[in-house]
Amino acid sequence: MNSASRRLWRTSPLTYVALVLATLFSIYPFYYMVVIATRSLDSINDVPPPVTPSGSFGDNFGRVLDNEAANFLTGLLNSVIVSGIVTVSVVITGSLAGFAFAKLRFRGRNALLLTIIVTMMIPTQLGLIPLWGMIQDLNWFDTLYAVTVPFLVSAFGVFMMRQYATQAISDELIEAGRVDGASTFRIYWSIVLPALRPAAAVLGLLTFMETWNSFLWPYAVLTSENPTLQVSLAFLSYAYYTDYSQVFAATAVGTLPLVIVFIVFGRQIVGGIMEGAVKS
Amino acid sequence: MSLSATTAPPSPAAPPPRPPARRRSRSHSLTRMDLKYSPYLYIAPFFVVFGIFGLYPMLRTAWMSLHDWNLIGDHSFIGFDNYVALVKDEYFWNATLNTFGIFLLSTIPQLLLALFLANLLNRTFLRARTLFRMAIFMPNVVSVAAVAIVFGMLFQRDFGVINWLLSFVGIDAVDWDAERWSSWTAIASMVNWRWTGYNTLILLAGMQAIPRDLYEAAALDGASQWKQFWRITLPMLTPTFVFVVILSTIGGLQLFTEPLVFANGNIIGGDQREFQTLAMYMYELGIENLNTAGYGAAVAWAMFLMIALVSGINFLLVRRTVK
């Protein structure tokens, strides 16, 4: 690089100041959550507000567990089940369909792919009211079917896998499988799926986070008797806003799994999002 | 039809050895079936599930909106009466105003900040690049419900951190959920916090796709950094920027969880509907009050039309200003 461009891309100390500030703003609410979650109830009304964690997390979380109205543990377990099933299903159905759209020839392929892309642009809230009625008719209200079955497939998942399969898998590889006499499914299972693994991991992580965090629909079809974690948190915060250390202890426990997942896989998630952005 | 030698049919003089006839034709037809029909099998799960739980309810919303529809049972066709009523509905316009107010307060600062941060992160010689990227994206990992709970506390009137900070510059404690501007600000700050990092990453990805030699040439011509940003970065970033703007529009106009949790579950959003959004109003009409489901469906379609309209306007606007 010549000196002009080196000067152009230099990083001044001010850049770091700005980025550190942005980082602090991003991290602070997490830190604040931990502070309140570990504080005793009477210390959170202090002025000035508490700024350091303390040792009351056990007490606070104990109140969450004793709180029969919130069903927090049920919510936690439900969220694990629902997010797990939805993630596995979205990855499998997405990779199957993505493989078909990328590598197989069939009549109507382009029109069907276009349909999927168009559906990605329609807000799901448009169908909310009739879908709620359908859940009633199916007798799925307040059951996990209601929050699982409609989300077993994802247009974004199909599209993402299709994009990845198009460039990651060569036609020769599939042709070689055919010459060896493998069926299409065998080719998917032994050649395509292993090659799609990096994209499948990112899709799985994004799907898991999205399902874990989803609120509007679970809130509409579940009650506090059988909630997901987010629904349980909402009811907890409505009813116990006078006991914020309890609410925050629950919120911290509900947030922590994703923060850990993010710290472990953050590089891939961030990379996946940036890569997806360039292609779309 | 190509006439080149490579695609000419193989000479009949040397026929390939034939395997036993029966086995060959059976496996052959199986392979043909496999080739011809199995692709449909692979895409079927998506279309079946999406058709039942995605597409059908969307279309049914349109049908419902033309009825006086009670989710418990009764319905009668009334044509466009719901839409006529909507135009005169004070609460509908109130929700529209709130939605657009919060939308502008969140989208504009968010995108400007994201553009600024992406430009910083785009420096070649930046240290700890991955760390900064991850830290800035981190808010997007938390659930909206958790964000609303935490920010609800930060914006508490009596012992919230925000009011405490404001007291240093001599501003009296603000009752954040009691008034329009203040509740809009509080809710918009939740949206800004959660989405700025995401938009930063998308814009950064767009910036990194811009060829570096454009900047080198500009630098040799003596163009300042600011000028390069305006003349190279922004124009080259248009497609990404359009994408980000439209994504923010779709999300912003559907805002639901933040105002709901901020209102402690009160679907009308504040005592005087100060921050009831369109999505909340639709929920109030279609799900809290089952007997107005048809009217709620009309709100859903009105929302969809607004999203399409605003996305379209944004698309044209961004194209025009930046190109």
Tab-separated table of C-alpha atoms in Angstrom, chain A residues 1-2 4-12 14-16 18-20 22-23 25-30 32-33 36 44-51 93 96-101 104-108 112-113 115-116 119-135 137-138 140 149-156 158 178 182-186 188 206 209 212-217 219-221 230 233-234 237-239 241 244 247-248 251 255 258-259 262-267 269-270 273-275 277-278 280, chain B residues 31 34-36 38-47 49-50 52-58 60-61 64 71 116-117 119-128 130-154 156 158-161 164 193-194 198 201-206 208-209 212 215-216 219-220 223-225 228 240 243 250 253-257 260-267 279 282-283 285-288 290 292-298 300-304 307:
chain	number	residue	atom	x	y	z
A	1	MET	CA	0.000	0.000	0.000
A	2	ASN	CA	1.330	3.458	-0.820
A	4	ALA	CA	-1.490	8.072	0.592
A	5	SER	CA	-3.770	5.133	1.157
A	6	ARG	CA	-1.980	4.242	4.352
A	7	ARG	CA	-2.829	7.707	5.621
A	8	LEU	CA	-6.372	7.261	4.386
A	9	TRP	CA	-6.977	4.086	6.377
A	10	ARG	CA	-5.082	5.087	9.472
A	11	THR	CA	-6.903	4.665	12.720
A	12	SER	CA	-6.817	7.738	14.900
A	14	LEU	CA	-10.544	9.211	18.325
A	15	THR	CA	-11.760	6.175	16.397
A	16	TYR	CA	-10.961	4.003	19.385
A	18	ALA	CA	-15.794	6.322	19.738
A	19	LEU	CA	-15.737	2.532	19.449
A	20	VAL	CA	-15.074	2.037	23.152
A	22	ALA	CA	-20.234	2.400	21.589
A	23	THR	CA	-19.092	-0.824	23.255
A	25	PHE	CA	-23.348	1.604	25.579
A	26	SER	CA	-23.894	-1.878	24.169
A	27	ILE	CA	-22.694	-3.661	27.284
A	28	TYR	CA	-24.085	-1.406	29.989
A	29	PRO	CA	-27.683	-2.741	30.088
A	30	PHE	CA	-26.294	-6.274	30.505
A	32	TYR	CA	-27.077	-3.210	34.869
A	33	MET	CA	-29.182	-6.373	34.636
A	36	ILE	CA	-30.034	-5.400	39.921
A	44	ILE	CA	-32.377	-0.918	44.409
A	45	ASN	CA	-34.403	2.147	45.328
A	46	ASP	CA	-31.253	3.874	46.524
A	47	VAL	CA	-30.260	7.268	45.202
A	48	PRO	CA	-27.736	7.274	43.630
A	49	PRO	CA	-28.682	3.992	41.934
A	50	PRO	CA	-26.460	1.009	42.766
A	51	VAL	CA	-23.572	0.531	40.340
A	93	THR	CA	-36.107	-28.668	5.732
A	96	LEU	CA	-33.307	-30.217	1.705
A	97	ALA	CA	-35.155	-27.504	-0.169
A	98	GLY	CA	-32.025	-25.403	-0.623
A	99	PHE	CA	-30.249	-28.372	-2.175
A	100	ALA	CA	-33.182	-29.020	-4.510
A	101	PHE	CA	-33.332	-25.397	-5.652
A	104	LEU	CA	-31.685	-30.289	-9.054
A	105	ARG	CA	-33.582	-29.594	-12.236
A	106	PHE	CA	-37.339	-29.704	-12.061
A	107	ARG	CA	-40.312	-28.040	-13.649
A	108	GLY	CA	-41.400	-24.777	-12.019
A	112	LEU	CA	-41.292	-21.663	-6.819
A	113	LEU	CA	-38.028	-20.083	-5.695
A	115	THR	CA	-42.461	-17.442	-4.424
A	116	ILE	CA	-40.230	-18.157	-1.446
A	119	THR	CA	-42.938	-14.519	1.050
A	120	MET	CA	-39.869	-13.326	2.945
A	121	MET	CA	-41.061	-9.775	2.411
A	122	ILE	CA	-44.572	-10.201	3.786
A	123	PRO	CA	-44.864	-9.387	7.474
A	124	THR	CA	-46.163	-12.374	9.431
A	125	GLN	CA	-48.353	-10.138	11.557
A	126	LEU	CA	-50.667	-9.896	8.572
A	127	GLY	CA	-51.966	-13.408	9.288
A	128	LEU	CA	-51.986	-13.126	13.068
A	129	ILE	CA	-55.736	-12.938	13.737
A	130	PRO	CA	-56.881	-15.846	11.507
A	131	LEU	CA	-53.932	-17.931	12.695
A	132	TRP	CA	-55.071	-17.368	16.256
A	133	GLY	CA	-58.523	-18.614	15.258
A	134	MET	CA	-56.994	-21.684	13.576
A	135	ILE	CA	-55.102	-22.533	16.764
A	137	ASP	CA	-60.064	-24.672	16.071
A	138	LEU	CA	-57.209	-27.173	16.315
A	140	TRP	CA	-53.850	-26.094	20.295
A	149	VAL	CA	-45.624	-26.341	14.243
A	150	PRO	CA	-46.120	-23.059	12.324
A	151	PHE	CA	-42.362	-22.351	12.585
A	152	LEU	CA	-40.975	-25.705	11.478
A	153	VAL	CA	-40.011	-24.194	8.126
A	154	SER	CA	-38.495	-20.852	7.218
A	155	ALA	CA	-38.311	-19.069	3.888
A	156	PHE	CA	-35.113	-17.388	4.981
A	158	VAL	CA	-34.437	-22.201	2.369
A	178	ARG	CA	-24.849	-40.232	-9.635
A	182	ALA	CA	-26.355	-43.064	-5.426
A	183	SER	CA	-29.988	-41.995	-5.135
A	184	THR	CA	-30.769	-38.302	-4.811
A	185	PHE	CA	-31.434	-38.671	-1.120
A	186	ARG	CA	-28.177	-40.529	-0.652
A	188	TYR	CA	-28.081	-35.181	-0.107
A	206	LEU	CA	-29.878	-17.661	14.185
A	209	MET	CA	-31.903	-17.235	18.983
A	212	TRP	CA	-35.824	-18.387	22.032
A	213	ASN	CA	-36.534	-14.648	21.846
A	214	SER	CA	-39.881	-14.683	20.059
A	215	PHE	CA	-42.607	-12.986	21.993
A	216	LEU	CA	-45.695	-11.792	20.146
A	217	TRP	CA	-46.993	-15.160	18.976
A	219	TYR	CA	-47.841	-14.315	24.117
A	220	ALA	CA	-50.975	-14.593	21.985
A	221	VAL	CA	-51.457	-18.360	22.268
A	230	GLN	CA	-40.308	-14.752	27.382
A	233	LEU	CA	-40.815	-12.987	32.029
A	234	ALA	CA	-43.501	-10.635	30.748
A	237	SER	CA	-42.622	-8.096	35.188
A	238	TYR	CA	-46.287	-7.035	34.942
A	239	ALA	CA	-47.193	-8.475	38.333
A	241	TYR	CA	-42.696	-4.610	39.128
A	244	TYR	CA	-37.422	-5.728	40.420
A	247	VAL	CA	-37.738	-9.887	37.837
A	248	PHE	CA	-34.142	-9.079	36.932
A	251	THR	CA	-34.402	-11.920	33.096
A	255	THR	CA	-30.717	-14.017	28.784
A	258	LEU	CA	-27.898	-16.764	24.584
A	259	VAL	CA	-25.069	-14.559	25.785
A	262	PHE	CA	-22.983	-15.705	21.454
A	263	ILE	CA	-19.638	-15.494	23.219
A	264	VAL	CA	-18.744	-19.005	22.011
A	265	PHE	CA	-20.042	-18.676	18.437
A	266	GLY	CA	-20.113	-14.890	18.040
A	267	ARG	CA	-17.444	-14.867	15.372
A	269	ILE	CA	-22.738	-15.428	13.810
A	270	VAL	CA	-21.263	-12.039	12.978
A	273	ILE	CA	-24.738	-12.003	9.079
A	274	MET	CA	-22.166	-9.979	7.172
A	275	GLU	CA	-21.856	-12.629	4.488
A	277	ALA	CA	-25.789	-9.095	3.777
A	278	VAL	CA	-23.387	-8.961	0.853
A	280	SER	CA	-28.757	-10.093	-0.617
B	31	THR	CA	-33.641	-43.580	-11.098
B	34	ASP	CA	-36.053	-40.301	-8.417
B	35	LEU	CA	-34.666	-37.644	-10.736
B	36	LYS	CA	-38.041	-36.418	-11.827
B	38	SER	CA	-37.783	-36.347	-5.614
B	39	PRO	CA	-37.031	-32.591	-5.879
B	40	TYR	CA	-40.701	-31.929	-5.163
B	41	LEU	CA	-40.434	-34.113	-2.083
B	42	TYR	CA	-37.582	-31.998	-0.782
B	43	ILE	CA	-39.310	-28.681	-1.220
B	44	ALA	CA	-42.715	-30.000	-0.107
B	45	PRO	CA	-42.260	-29.518	3.671
B	46	PHE	CA	-41.714	-25.812	3.204
B	47	PHE	CA	-44.681	-25.298	0.943
B	49	VAL	CA	-46.285	-25.863	6.375
B	50	PHE	CA	-45.968	-22.372	4.960
B	52	ILE	CA	-51.198	-23.807	5.961
B	53	PHE	CA	-49.745	-21.542	8.648
B	54	GLY	CA	-48.400	-18.643	6.604
B	55	LEU	CA	-50.082	-18.024	3.301
B	56	TYR	CA	-53.586	-19.189	4.151
B	57	PRO	CA	-53.962	-16.970	7.254
B	58	MET	CA	-52.666	-13.978	5.263
B	60	ARG	CA	-57.924	-15.170	5.145
B	61	THR	CA	-57.106	-11.825	6.775
B	64	MET	CA	-62.129	-11.478	7.185
B	71	LEU	CA	-63.813	-15.219	16.237
B	116	PHE	CA	-20.870	6.251	11.483
B	117	LEU	CA	-19.841	3.100	13.384
B	119	ASN	CA	-17.282	3.678	8.748
B	120	LEU	CA	-15.073	3.467	11.856
B	121	LEU	CA	-14.998	-0.320	11.799
B	122	ASN	CA	-14.051	-0.260	8.138
B	123	ARG	CA	-10.534	1.055	8.887
B	124	THR	CA	-7.900	-1.305	7.642
B	125	PHE	CA	-5.526	-0.973	10.557
B	126	LEU	CA	-8.101	-1.276	13.295
B	127	ARG	CA	-7.047	-3.396	16.236
B	128	ALA	CA	-9.426	-5.718	18.122
B	130	THR	CA	-13.657	-8.756	15.901
B	131	LEU	CA	-14.077	-7.769	19.533
B	132	PHE	CA	-15.668	-4.432	18.616
B	133	ARG	CA	-17.934	-6.064	16.063
B	134	MET	CA	-19.146	-8.640	18.551
B	135	ALA	CA	-19.646	-6.105	21.327
B	136	ILE	CA	-21.670	-3.789	19.121
B	137	PHE	CA	-23.821	-6.660	17.863
B	138	MET	CA	-24.393	-8.116	21.339
B	139	PRO	CA	-27.628	-6.173	22.106
B	140	ASN	CA	-29.307	-7.950	19.196
B	141	VAL	CA	-28.890	-11.252	21.021
B	142	VAL	CA	-31.197	-10.329	23.906
B	143	SER	CA	-34.936	-10.872	23.648
B	144	VAL	CA	-37.135	-7.845	23.090
B	145	ALA	CA	-39.027	-8.712	26.258
B	146	ALA	CA	-35.825	-8.633	28.327
B	147	VAL	CA	-34.768	-5.345	26.713
B	148	ALA	CA	-38.136	-3.796	27.496
B	149	ILE	CA	-37.947	-4.969	31.111
B	150	VAL	CA	-34.434	-3.594	31.619
B	151	PHE	CA	-35.141	-0.288	29.880
B	152	GLY	CA	-38.429	0.018	31.730
B	153	MET	CA	-36.397	0.077	34.903
B	154	LEU	CA	-33.790	2.491	33.504
B	156	GLN	CA	-38.335	4.497	36.008
B	158	ASP	CA	-38.401	7.685	40.971
B	159	PHE	CA	-35.236	5.642	41.024
B	160	GLY	CA	-34.364	5.082	37.358
B	161	VAL	CA	-30.826	5.677	36.177
B	164	TRP	CA	-30.801	10.292	38.032
B	193	TRP	CA	-30.076	0.023	21.382
B	194	ARG	CA	-31.098	-3.363	20.049
B	198	TYR	CA	-27.077	-5.196	13.530
B	201	LEU	CA	-22.676	-4.997	10.540
B	202	ILE	CA	-24.828	-5.012	7.414
B	203	LEU	CA	-23.519	-1.607	6.326
B	204	LEU	CA	-19.961	-2.667	7.142
B	205	ALA	CA	-20.364	-5.716	4.923
B	206	GLY	CA	-21.532	-3.414	2.136
B	208	GLN	CA	-16.066	-3.933	2.513
B	209	ALA	CA	-17.357	-4.926	-0.885
B	212	ARG	CA	-10.176	-0.237	-2.310
B	215	TYR	CA	-10.167	5.221	-2.537
B	216	GLU	CA	-6.504	5.027	-3.440
B	219	ALA	CA	-6.522	9.896	-2.226
B	220	LEU	CA	-3.885	10.438	-4.917
B	223	ALA	CA	-9.729	14.080	-1.962
B	224	SER	CA	-10.344	14.402	1.762
B	225	GLN	CA	-11.752	11.544	3.826
B	228	GLN	CA	-14.396	10.216	-0.214
B	240	THR	CA	-27.083	-2.091	1.088
B	243	PHE	CA	-31.897	-2.971	2.174
B	250	ILE	CA	-40.791	-3.372	8.173
B	253	LEU	CA	-43.967	-0.293	11.676
B	254	GLN	CA	-44.683	-3.637	13.353
B	255	LEU	CA	-43.456	-2.512	16.758
B	256	PHE	CA	-45.317	-4.397	19.492
B	257	THR	CA	-43.334	-5.926	22.345
B	260	LEU	CA	-46.531	-3.519	25.440
B	261	VAL	CA	-44.027	-4.493	28.127
B	262	PHE	CA	-43.274	-0.806	28.788
B	263	ALA	CA	-47.018	-0.418	29.500
B	264	ASN	CA	-46.924	-3.421	31.856
B	265	GLY	CA	-49.101	-5.436	29.509
B	266	ASN	CA	-51.723	-2.770	28.995
B	267	ILE	CA	-52.679	-3.237	25.346
B	279	ALA	CA	-49.691	-3.687	16.000
B	282	MET	CA	-54.643	-4.752	15.818
B	283	TYR	CA	-54.060	-7.113	18.729
B	285	LEU	CA	-59.242	-5.508	18.164
B	286	GLY	CA	-58.540	-8.987	16.852
B	287	ILE	CA	-57.382	-11.013	19.829
B	288	GLU	CA	-58.252	-9.226	23.068
B	290	LEU	CA	-62.708	-11.491	19.727
B	292	THR	CA	-64.107	-7.303	16.382
B	293	ALA	CA	-61.790	-9.719	14.562
B	294	GLY	CA	-62.991	-8.555	11.135
B	295	TYR	CA	-62.193	-4.961	12.007
B	296	GLY	CA	-58.828	-6.062	13.373
B	297	ALA	CA	-58.143	-7.796	10.062
B	298	ALA	CA	-58.784	-4.498	8.297
B	300	ALA	CA	-53.751	-5.653	9.620
B	301	TRP	CA	-54.207	-4.908	5.918
B	302	ALA	CA	-53.938	-1.178	6.495
B	303	MET	CA	-50.645	-1.844	8.283
B	304	PHE	CA	-49.403	-3.959	5.431
B	307	ILE	CA	-45.375	-0.825	5.201
